[in-house]
Coordinates of C-alpha atoms and ligand atoms in Angstrom, one line a residue:
X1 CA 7.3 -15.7 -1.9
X2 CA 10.7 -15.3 -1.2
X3 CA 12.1 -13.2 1.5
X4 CA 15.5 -10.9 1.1
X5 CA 18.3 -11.7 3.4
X6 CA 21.8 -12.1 3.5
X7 CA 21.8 -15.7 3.6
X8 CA 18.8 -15.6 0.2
X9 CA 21.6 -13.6 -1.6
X10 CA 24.7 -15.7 -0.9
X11 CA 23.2 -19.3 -1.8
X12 CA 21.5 -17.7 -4.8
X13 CA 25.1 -16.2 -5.7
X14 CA 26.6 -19.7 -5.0
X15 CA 23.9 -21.6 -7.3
X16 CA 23.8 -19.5 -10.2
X17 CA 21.4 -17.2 -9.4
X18 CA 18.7 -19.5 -10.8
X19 CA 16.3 -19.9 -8.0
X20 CA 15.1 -16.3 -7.3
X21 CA 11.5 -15.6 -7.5
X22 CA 9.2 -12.9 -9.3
X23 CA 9.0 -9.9 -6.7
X24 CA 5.5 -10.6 -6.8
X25 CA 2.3 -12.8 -8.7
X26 CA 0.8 -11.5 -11.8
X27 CA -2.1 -12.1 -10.6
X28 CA -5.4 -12.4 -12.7
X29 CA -8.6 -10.4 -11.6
X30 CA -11.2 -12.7 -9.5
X31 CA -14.8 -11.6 -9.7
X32 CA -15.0 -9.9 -6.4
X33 CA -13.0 -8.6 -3.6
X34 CA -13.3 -6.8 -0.5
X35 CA -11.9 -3.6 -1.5
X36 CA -10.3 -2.6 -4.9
X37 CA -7.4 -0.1 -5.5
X38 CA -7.0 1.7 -8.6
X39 CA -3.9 2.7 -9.2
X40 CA -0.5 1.2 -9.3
X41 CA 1.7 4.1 -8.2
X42 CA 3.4 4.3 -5.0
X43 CA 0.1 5.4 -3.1
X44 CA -2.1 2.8 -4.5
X45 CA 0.8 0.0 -3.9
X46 CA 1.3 1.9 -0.4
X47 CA -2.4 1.6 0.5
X48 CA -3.7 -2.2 -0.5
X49 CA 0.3 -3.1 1.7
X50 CA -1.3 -1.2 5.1
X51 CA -4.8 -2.4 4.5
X52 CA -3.2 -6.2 5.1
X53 CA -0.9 -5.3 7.6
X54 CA -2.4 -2.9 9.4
X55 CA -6.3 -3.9 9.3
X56 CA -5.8 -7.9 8.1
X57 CA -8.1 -6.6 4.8
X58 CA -6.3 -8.8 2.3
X59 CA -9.0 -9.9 -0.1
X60 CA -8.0 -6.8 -2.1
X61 CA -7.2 -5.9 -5.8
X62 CA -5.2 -3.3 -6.9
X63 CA -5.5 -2.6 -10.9
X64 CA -3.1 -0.8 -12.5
X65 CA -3.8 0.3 -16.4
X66 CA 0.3 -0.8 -16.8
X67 CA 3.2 -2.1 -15.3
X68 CA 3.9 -1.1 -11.7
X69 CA 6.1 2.0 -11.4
X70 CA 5.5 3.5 -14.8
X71 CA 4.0 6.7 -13.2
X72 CA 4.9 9.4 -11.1
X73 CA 6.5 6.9 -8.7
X74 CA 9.0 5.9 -10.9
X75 CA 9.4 9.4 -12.5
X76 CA 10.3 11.8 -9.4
X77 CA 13.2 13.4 -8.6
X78 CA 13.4 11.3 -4.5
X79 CA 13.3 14.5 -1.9
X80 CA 11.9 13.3 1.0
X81 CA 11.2 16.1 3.6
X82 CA 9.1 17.3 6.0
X83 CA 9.9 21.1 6.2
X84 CA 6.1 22.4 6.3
X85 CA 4.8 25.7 7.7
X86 CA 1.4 24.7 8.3
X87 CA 0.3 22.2 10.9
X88 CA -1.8 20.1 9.1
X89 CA 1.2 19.4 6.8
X90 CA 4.1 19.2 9.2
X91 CA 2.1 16.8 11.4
X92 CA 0.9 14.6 8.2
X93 CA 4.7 14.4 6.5
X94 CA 6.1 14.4 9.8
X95 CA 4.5 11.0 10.4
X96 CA 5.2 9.7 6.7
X97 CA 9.0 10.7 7.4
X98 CA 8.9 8.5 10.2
X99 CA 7.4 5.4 7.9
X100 CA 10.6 6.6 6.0
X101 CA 12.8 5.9 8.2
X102 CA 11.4 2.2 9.2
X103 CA 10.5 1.2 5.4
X104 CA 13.3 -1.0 4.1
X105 CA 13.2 -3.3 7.1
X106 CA 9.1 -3.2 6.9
X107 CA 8.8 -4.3 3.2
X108 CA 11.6 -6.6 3.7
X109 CA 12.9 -4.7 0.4
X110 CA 15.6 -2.1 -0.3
X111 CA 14.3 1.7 -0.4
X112 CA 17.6 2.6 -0.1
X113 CA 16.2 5.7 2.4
X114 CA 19.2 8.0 2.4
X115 CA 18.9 10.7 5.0
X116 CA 21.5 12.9 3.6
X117 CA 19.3 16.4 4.3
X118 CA 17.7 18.9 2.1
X119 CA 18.9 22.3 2.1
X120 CA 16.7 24.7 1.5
X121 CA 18.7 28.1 0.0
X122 CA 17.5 31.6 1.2
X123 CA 18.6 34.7 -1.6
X124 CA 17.9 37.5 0.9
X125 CA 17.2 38.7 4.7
X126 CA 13.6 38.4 4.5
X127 CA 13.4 35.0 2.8
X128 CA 15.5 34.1 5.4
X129 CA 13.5 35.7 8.4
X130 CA 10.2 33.4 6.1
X131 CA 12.9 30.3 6.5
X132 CA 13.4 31.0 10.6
X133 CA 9.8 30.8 10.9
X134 CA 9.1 27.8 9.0
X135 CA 11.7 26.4 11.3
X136 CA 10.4 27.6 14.4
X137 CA 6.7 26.0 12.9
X138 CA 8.8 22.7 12.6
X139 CA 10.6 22.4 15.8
X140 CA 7.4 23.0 18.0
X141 CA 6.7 20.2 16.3
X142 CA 9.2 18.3 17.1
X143 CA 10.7 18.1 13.7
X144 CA 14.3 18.9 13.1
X145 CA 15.4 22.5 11.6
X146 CA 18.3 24.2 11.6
X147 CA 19.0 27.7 10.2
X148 CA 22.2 28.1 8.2
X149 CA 24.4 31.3 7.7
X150 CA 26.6 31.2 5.2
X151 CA 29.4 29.6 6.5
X152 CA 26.9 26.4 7.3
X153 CA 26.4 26.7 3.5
X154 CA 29.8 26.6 2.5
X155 CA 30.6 23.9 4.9
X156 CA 28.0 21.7 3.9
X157 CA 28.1 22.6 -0.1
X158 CA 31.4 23.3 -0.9
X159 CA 31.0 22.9 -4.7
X160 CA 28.4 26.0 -3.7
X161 CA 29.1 29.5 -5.6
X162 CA 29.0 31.8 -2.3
X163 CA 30.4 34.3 -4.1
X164 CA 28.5 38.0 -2.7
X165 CA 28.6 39.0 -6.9
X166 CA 26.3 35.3 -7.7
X167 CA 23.3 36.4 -9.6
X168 CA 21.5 35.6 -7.0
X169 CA 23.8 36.1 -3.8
X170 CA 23.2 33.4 -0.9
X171 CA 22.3 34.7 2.5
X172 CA 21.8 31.2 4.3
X173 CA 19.2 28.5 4.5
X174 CA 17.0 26.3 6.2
X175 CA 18.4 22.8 7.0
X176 CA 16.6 19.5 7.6
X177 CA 19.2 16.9 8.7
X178 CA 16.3 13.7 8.7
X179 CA 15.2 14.6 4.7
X180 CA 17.4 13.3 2.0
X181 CA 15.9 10.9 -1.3
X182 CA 15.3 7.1 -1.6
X183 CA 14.9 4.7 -4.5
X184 CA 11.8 5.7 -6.4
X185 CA 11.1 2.2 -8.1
X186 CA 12.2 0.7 -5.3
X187 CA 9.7 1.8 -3.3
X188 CA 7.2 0.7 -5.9
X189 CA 8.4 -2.8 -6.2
X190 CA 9.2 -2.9 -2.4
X191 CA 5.5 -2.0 -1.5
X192 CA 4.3 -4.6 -4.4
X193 CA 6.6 -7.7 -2.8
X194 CA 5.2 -7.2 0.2
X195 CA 1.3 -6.4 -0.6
X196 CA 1.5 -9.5 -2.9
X197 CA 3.4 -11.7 -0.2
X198 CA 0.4 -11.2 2.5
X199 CA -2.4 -12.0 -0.4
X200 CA -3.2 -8.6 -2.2
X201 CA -3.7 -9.3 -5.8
X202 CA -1.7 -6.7 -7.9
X203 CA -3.2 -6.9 -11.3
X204 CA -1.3 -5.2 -14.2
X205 CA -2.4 -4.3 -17.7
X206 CA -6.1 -3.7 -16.2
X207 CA -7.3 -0.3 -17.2
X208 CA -10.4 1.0 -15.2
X209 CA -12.7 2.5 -17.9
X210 CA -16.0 2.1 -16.1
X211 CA -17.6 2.1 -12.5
X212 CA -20.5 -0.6 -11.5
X213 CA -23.2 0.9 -9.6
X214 CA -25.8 -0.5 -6.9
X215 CA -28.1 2.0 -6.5
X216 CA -26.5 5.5 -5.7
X217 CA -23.5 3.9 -4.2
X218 CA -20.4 2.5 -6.4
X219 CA -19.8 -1.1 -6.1
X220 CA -16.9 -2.2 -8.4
X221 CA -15.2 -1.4 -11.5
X222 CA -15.2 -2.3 -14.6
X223 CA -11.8 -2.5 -16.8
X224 CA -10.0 -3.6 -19.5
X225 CA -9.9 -7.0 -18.2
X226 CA -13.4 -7.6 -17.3
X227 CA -15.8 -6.6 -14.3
X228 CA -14.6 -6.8 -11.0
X229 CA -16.8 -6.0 -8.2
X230 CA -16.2 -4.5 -4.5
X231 CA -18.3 -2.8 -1.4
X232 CA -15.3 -0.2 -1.5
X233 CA -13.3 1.5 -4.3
X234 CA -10.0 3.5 -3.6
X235 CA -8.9 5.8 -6.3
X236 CA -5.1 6.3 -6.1
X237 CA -4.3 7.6 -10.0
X238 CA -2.4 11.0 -9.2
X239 CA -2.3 13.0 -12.5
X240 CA -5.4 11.0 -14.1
X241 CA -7.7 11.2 -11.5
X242 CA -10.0 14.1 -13.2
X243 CA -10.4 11.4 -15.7
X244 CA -11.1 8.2 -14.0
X245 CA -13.7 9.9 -11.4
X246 CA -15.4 11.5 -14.5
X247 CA -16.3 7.9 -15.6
X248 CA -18.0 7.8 -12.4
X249 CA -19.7 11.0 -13.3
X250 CA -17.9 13.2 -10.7
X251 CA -16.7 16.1 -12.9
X252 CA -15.4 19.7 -11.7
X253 CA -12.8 18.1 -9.1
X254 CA -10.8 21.0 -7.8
X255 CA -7.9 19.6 -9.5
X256 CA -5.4 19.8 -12.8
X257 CA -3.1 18.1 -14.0
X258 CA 0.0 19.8 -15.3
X259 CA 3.3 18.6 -16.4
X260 CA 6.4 18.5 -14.5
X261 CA 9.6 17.4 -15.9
X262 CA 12.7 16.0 -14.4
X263 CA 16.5 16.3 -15.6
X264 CA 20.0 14.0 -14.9
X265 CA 23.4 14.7 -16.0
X266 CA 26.3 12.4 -17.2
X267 CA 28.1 10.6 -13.9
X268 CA 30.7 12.4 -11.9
X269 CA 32.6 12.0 -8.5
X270 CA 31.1 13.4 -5.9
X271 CA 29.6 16.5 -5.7
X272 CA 26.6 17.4 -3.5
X273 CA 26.5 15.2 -0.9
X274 CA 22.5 16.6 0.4
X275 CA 19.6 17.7 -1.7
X276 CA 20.0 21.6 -2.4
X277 CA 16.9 24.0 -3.2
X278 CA 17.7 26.8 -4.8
X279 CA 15.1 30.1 -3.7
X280 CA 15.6 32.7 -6.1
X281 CA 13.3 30.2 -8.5
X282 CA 12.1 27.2 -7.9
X283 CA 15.3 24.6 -8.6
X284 CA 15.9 21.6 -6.5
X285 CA 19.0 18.7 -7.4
X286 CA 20.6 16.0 -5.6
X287 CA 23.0 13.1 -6.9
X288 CA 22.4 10.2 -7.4
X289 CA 24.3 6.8 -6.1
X290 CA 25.0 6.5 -10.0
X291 CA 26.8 10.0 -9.9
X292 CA 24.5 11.9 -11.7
X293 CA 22.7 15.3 -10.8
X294 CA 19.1 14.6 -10.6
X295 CA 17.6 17.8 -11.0
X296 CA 14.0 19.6 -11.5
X297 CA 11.8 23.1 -11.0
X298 CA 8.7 24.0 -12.1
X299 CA 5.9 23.0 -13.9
X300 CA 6.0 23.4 -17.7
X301 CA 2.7 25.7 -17.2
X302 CA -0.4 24.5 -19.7
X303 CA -2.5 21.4 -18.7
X304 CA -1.7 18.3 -20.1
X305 CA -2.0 14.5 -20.0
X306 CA 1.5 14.1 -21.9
X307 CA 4.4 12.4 -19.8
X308 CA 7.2 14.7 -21.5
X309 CA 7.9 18.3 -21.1
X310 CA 8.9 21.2 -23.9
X311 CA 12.2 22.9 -24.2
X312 CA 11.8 26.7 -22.3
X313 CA 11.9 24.9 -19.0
X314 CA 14.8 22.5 -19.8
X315 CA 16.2 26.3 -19.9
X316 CA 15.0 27.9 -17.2
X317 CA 15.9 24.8 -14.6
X318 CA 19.6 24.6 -15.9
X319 CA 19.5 28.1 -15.5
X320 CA 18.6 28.2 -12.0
X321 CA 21.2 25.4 -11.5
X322 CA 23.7 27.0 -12.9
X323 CA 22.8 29.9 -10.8
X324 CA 24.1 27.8 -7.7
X325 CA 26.7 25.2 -9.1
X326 CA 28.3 26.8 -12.2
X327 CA 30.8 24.3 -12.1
X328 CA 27.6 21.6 -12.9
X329 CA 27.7 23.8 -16.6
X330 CA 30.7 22.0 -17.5
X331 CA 28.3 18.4 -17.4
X332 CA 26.1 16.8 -20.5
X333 CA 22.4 16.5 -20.0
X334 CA 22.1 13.0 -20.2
X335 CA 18.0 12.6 -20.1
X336 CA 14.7 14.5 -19.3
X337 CA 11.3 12.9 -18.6
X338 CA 8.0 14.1 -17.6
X339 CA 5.1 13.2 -15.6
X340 CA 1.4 14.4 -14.7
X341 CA 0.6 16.2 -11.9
X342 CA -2.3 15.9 -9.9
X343 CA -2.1 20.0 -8.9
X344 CA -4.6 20.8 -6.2
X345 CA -6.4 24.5 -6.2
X346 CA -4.3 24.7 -2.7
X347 CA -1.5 22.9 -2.8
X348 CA -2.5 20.4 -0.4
X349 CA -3.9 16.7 -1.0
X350 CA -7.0 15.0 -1.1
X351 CA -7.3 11.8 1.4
X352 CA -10.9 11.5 2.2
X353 CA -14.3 9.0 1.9
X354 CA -16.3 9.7 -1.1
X355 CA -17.4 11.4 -2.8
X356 CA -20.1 8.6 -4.1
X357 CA -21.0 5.9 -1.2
X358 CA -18.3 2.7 -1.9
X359 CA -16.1 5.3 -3.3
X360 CA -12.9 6.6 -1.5
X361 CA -10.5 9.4 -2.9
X362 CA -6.7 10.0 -2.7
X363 CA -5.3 13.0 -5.0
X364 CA -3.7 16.1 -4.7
X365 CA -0.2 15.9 -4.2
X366 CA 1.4 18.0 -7.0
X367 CA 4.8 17.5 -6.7
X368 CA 5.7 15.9 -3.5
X369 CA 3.3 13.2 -3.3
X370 CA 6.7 11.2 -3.8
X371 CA 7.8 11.4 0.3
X372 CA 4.1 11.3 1.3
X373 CA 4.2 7.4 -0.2
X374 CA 3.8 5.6 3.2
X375 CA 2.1 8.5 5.2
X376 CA -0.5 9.0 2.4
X377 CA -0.8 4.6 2.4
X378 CA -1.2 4.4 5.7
X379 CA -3.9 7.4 6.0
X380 CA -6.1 6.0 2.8
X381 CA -6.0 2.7 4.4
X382 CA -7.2 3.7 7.8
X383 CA -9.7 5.7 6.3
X384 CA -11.0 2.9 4.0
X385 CA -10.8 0.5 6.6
X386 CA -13.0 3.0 9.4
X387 CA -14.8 4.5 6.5
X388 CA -13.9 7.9 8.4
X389 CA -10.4 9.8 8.3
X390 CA -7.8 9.3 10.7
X391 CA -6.9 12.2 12.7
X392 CA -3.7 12.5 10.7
X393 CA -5.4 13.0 7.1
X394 CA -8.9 14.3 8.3
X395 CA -7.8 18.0 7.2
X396 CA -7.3 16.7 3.3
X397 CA -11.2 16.6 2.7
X398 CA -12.8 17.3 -0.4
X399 CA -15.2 19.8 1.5
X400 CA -12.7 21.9 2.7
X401 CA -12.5 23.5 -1.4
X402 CA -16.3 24.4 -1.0
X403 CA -16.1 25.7 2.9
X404 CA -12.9 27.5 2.0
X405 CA -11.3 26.0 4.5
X406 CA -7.7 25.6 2.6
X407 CA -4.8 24.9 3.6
X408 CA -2.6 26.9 1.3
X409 CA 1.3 26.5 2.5
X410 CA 2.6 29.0 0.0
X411 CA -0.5 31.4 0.5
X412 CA -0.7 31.4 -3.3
X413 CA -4.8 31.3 -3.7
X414 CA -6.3 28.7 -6.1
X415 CA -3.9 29.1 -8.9
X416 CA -2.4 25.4 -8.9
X417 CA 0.9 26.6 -11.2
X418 CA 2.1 28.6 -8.5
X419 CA 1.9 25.6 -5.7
Ligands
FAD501 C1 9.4 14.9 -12.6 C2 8.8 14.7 -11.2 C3 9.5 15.0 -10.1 C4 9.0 14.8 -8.8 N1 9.8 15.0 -7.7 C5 9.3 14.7 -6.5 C6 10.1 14.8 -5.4 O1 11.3 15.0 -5.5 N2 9.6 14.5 -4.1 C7 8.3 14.2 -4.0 O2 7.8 14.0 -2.9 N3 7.4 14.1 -5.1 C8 7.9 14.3 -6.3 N4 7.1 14.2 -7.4 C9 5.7 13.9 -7.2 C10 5.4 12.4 -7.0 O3 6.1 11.6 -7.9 C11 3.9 12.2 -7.1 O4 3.2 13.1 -6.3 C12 3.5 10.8 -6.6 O5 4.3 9.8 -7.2 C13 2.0 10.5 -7.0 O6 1.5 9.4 -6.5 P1 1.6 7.9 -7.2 O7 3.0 7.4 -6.9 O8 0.5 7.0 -6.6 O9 1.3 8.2 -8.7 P2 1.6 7.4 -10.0 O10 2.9 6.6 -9.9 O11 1.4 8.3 -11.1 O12 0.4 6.3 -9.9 C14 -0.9 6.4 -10.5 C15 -1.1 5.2 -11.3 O13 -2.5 5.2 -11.7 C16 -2.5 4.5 -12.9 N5 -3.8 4.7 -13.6 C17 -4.2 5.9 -14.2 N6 -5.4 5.7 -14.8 C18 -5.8 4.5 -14.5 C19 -6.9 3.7 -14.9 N7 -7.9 4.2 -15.6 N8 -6.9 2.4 -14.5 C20 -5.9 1.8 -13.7 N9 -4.8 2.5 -13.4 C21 -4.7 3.8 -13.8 C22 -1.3 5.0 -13.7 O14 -0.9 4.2 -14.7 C23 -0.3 5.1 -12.5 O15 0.6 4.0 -12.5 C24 7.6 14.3 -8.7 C25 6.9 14.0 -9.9 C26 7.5 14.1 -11.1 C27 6.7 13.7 -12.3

């Protein structure tokens, strides 16, 4: 396989372009592996990558019912950040933020990681006292923060409507310099060149519709493509994982899926140069290198499996960014999508053995599982490899929903719409 470089792209420019190679095998099923992950998003890919690298486990399969990318990976709207209250999140996206910053040279492959910041907006004085504490949460940590007044605001935005008669007027915000957005399908096809290039088989078109028992404990799957056995399962499926463990009769996960939808306009110059949160809702848009604003809020509110969204909350998001950049009212929509989300009764992922013997889980992330990508790999393959949790993920249990041990960020109870 192939690696990038700048003297790969210059003889291929000079010889027609004829000799690159396929980013990686399609690779048919064998009979039996070490460990298999189901799953093709940016968790799975991120996963079967650190159990080779990190733990030399390279007899692994990773099934995917389509092509690579076609989920939430390649659906998100890019914010990487790590700007959590509570320590068990800081410290975990903390350390995935740091993967960030490394990733591009690690996979050999373009993530195009652009630490332009994210800019979270605070609408009045106590939403800004919430913002000084999150920052102070963060900086104990070690993590950057600073907290903006409105003249940071207006030097950083200045396409910003500061204006004190704004619908909803802008006090200040909370700044993270390190955050910013990468490539999503990069990331996916980064994390697939190099999984395949150190031996993982990434096996596309293979739909798991069945688990293979031995005894109590799970010991393969079985799938579109035929039966393919392992000592150890890793389910990575995001906003299908209620379904996939109910074929391996675990039902009542504390877990729903729920759509969220995504938004870009037409192309124009420059704009907003960092990613901008708006607080008064729940709004968040960056641009892209392409020019467009790639924007999003909340979820569309009803449980579904659908990977498109209804009209109301086309309305309320353009709303809310019209809210903060009126000047953006003057662009076309160009496209929406949608995706399923994997909504947690806390807010907080899932990363944790079990819950059958052979059987490991990795769920959760509602939406902004996208910048957990490499922490949330790295953590699913330690813990697959130890068969225990790694300090870093061993707060994202399962148990933790029957010991009420949550760890709810936004203090909003079990009512996963409002995470
Ligand atoms: C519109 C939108 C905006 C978002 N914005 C952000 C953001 O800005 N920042 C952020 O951090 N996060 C964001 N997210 C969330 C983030 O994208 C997800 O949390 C994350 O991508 C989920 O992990 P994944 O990449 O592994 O999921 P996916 O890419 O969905 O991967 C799961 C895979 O499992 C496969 N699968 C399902 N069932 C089976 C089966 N039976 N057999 C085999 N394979 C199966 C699916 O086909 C899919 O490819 C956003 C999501 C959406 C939809």
């Amino acid at each position: 396989m192939a690696d990038y470089s700048l003297w790969s792209v210059v003889r291929n420019g000079l010889t027609g372009n004829k000799s690159w190679k396929p980013a990686w095998r399609k690779a048919a099923p064998k009979a039996s592996y070490d460990v298999i992950i189901v799953g093709g998003g940016g968790h799975g890919l991120a996963t079967a990558y650190y159990l080779a690298r990190e733990h030399g486990i390279t007899n692994v399969a990773l099934v995917e019912r389509g092509l690579i990318g076609q989920g939430n990976v390649g659906r998100n709207t890019t914010i990487v950040r790590s700007n959590y209250l509570l320590p068990e999140n800081w410290r975990f996206y903390e350390w995935s933020l740091k993967l960030w910053e490394g990733l591009s040279q690690d996979l050999n492959y373009n993530v195009m990681f652009s630490q332009r910041g994210v800019l979270n907006l605070a609408h009045t004085p106590s939403q800004l006292d919430q913002y000084a504490q999150r920052g102070n949460a963060m900086r104990l940590g070690s993590i950057d923060a600073e907290l903006f007044d409105r003249d940071d605001v207006a030097r950083l935005c200045p396409g910003i409507d500061l204006s004190p008669d704004a619908r909803f007027p802008i006090e200040g915000g909370l700044f993270q310099p390190r955050g910013g957005t990468a490539r999503h399908d990069a990331v996916a096809w980064g994390y697939a060149h190099a999984a395949d290039r150190m031996g993982v088989d990434i096996v596309e078109n293979c739909e798991v519709i069945g688990f293979i028992w031995d005894g109590d404990a799970i010991a393969g799957v079985e799938t579109s493509r035929g039966e393919i056995r392992a000592p150890k399962v890793g389910v990575a499926v995001a906003g299908m994982t209620s379904e996939v463990m109910r074929k391996a009769g675990v039902e009542n996960l504390p877990i729903e899926s729920h759509i969220l939808q995504a938004f870009a306009s037409e192309p124009v110059k420059p704009l907003i140069d960092t990613v901008v949160t708006f607080g008064a809702g729940h709004m968040y848009v960056s641009q892209s290198d392409k020019g467009g604003l790639v924007f999003g809020g909340n979820l569309d509110y009803y449980n579904s499996y659908a990977q498109r969204g209804n009209l109301p909350t086309v309305q309320e998001v353009a709303a809310e960014l019209l809210a903060v950049f009126p000047n953006a009212g003057r662009l076309k929509l160009l496209r929406s999508w949608g995706g399923v989300m994997d909504m947690s009764m806390d807010g907080s992922p899932i990363i944790a053995t079990g819950p059958l013997p052979g059987l490991f889980l990795n769920c959760g992330w509602c939406y902004g599982g996208f910048k957990a990508t490499p922490g949330s790999g790295w953590c699913f393959a330690w813990t697959i490899a130890h068969d225990e949790p790694h300090a870093r993920n061993a707060a994202f249990t399962l148990e933790r929903f029957h010991a009420g041990t949550v760890i709810d960020e936004k203090g909003a109870g079990a009512a996963p719409r409002l995470h």
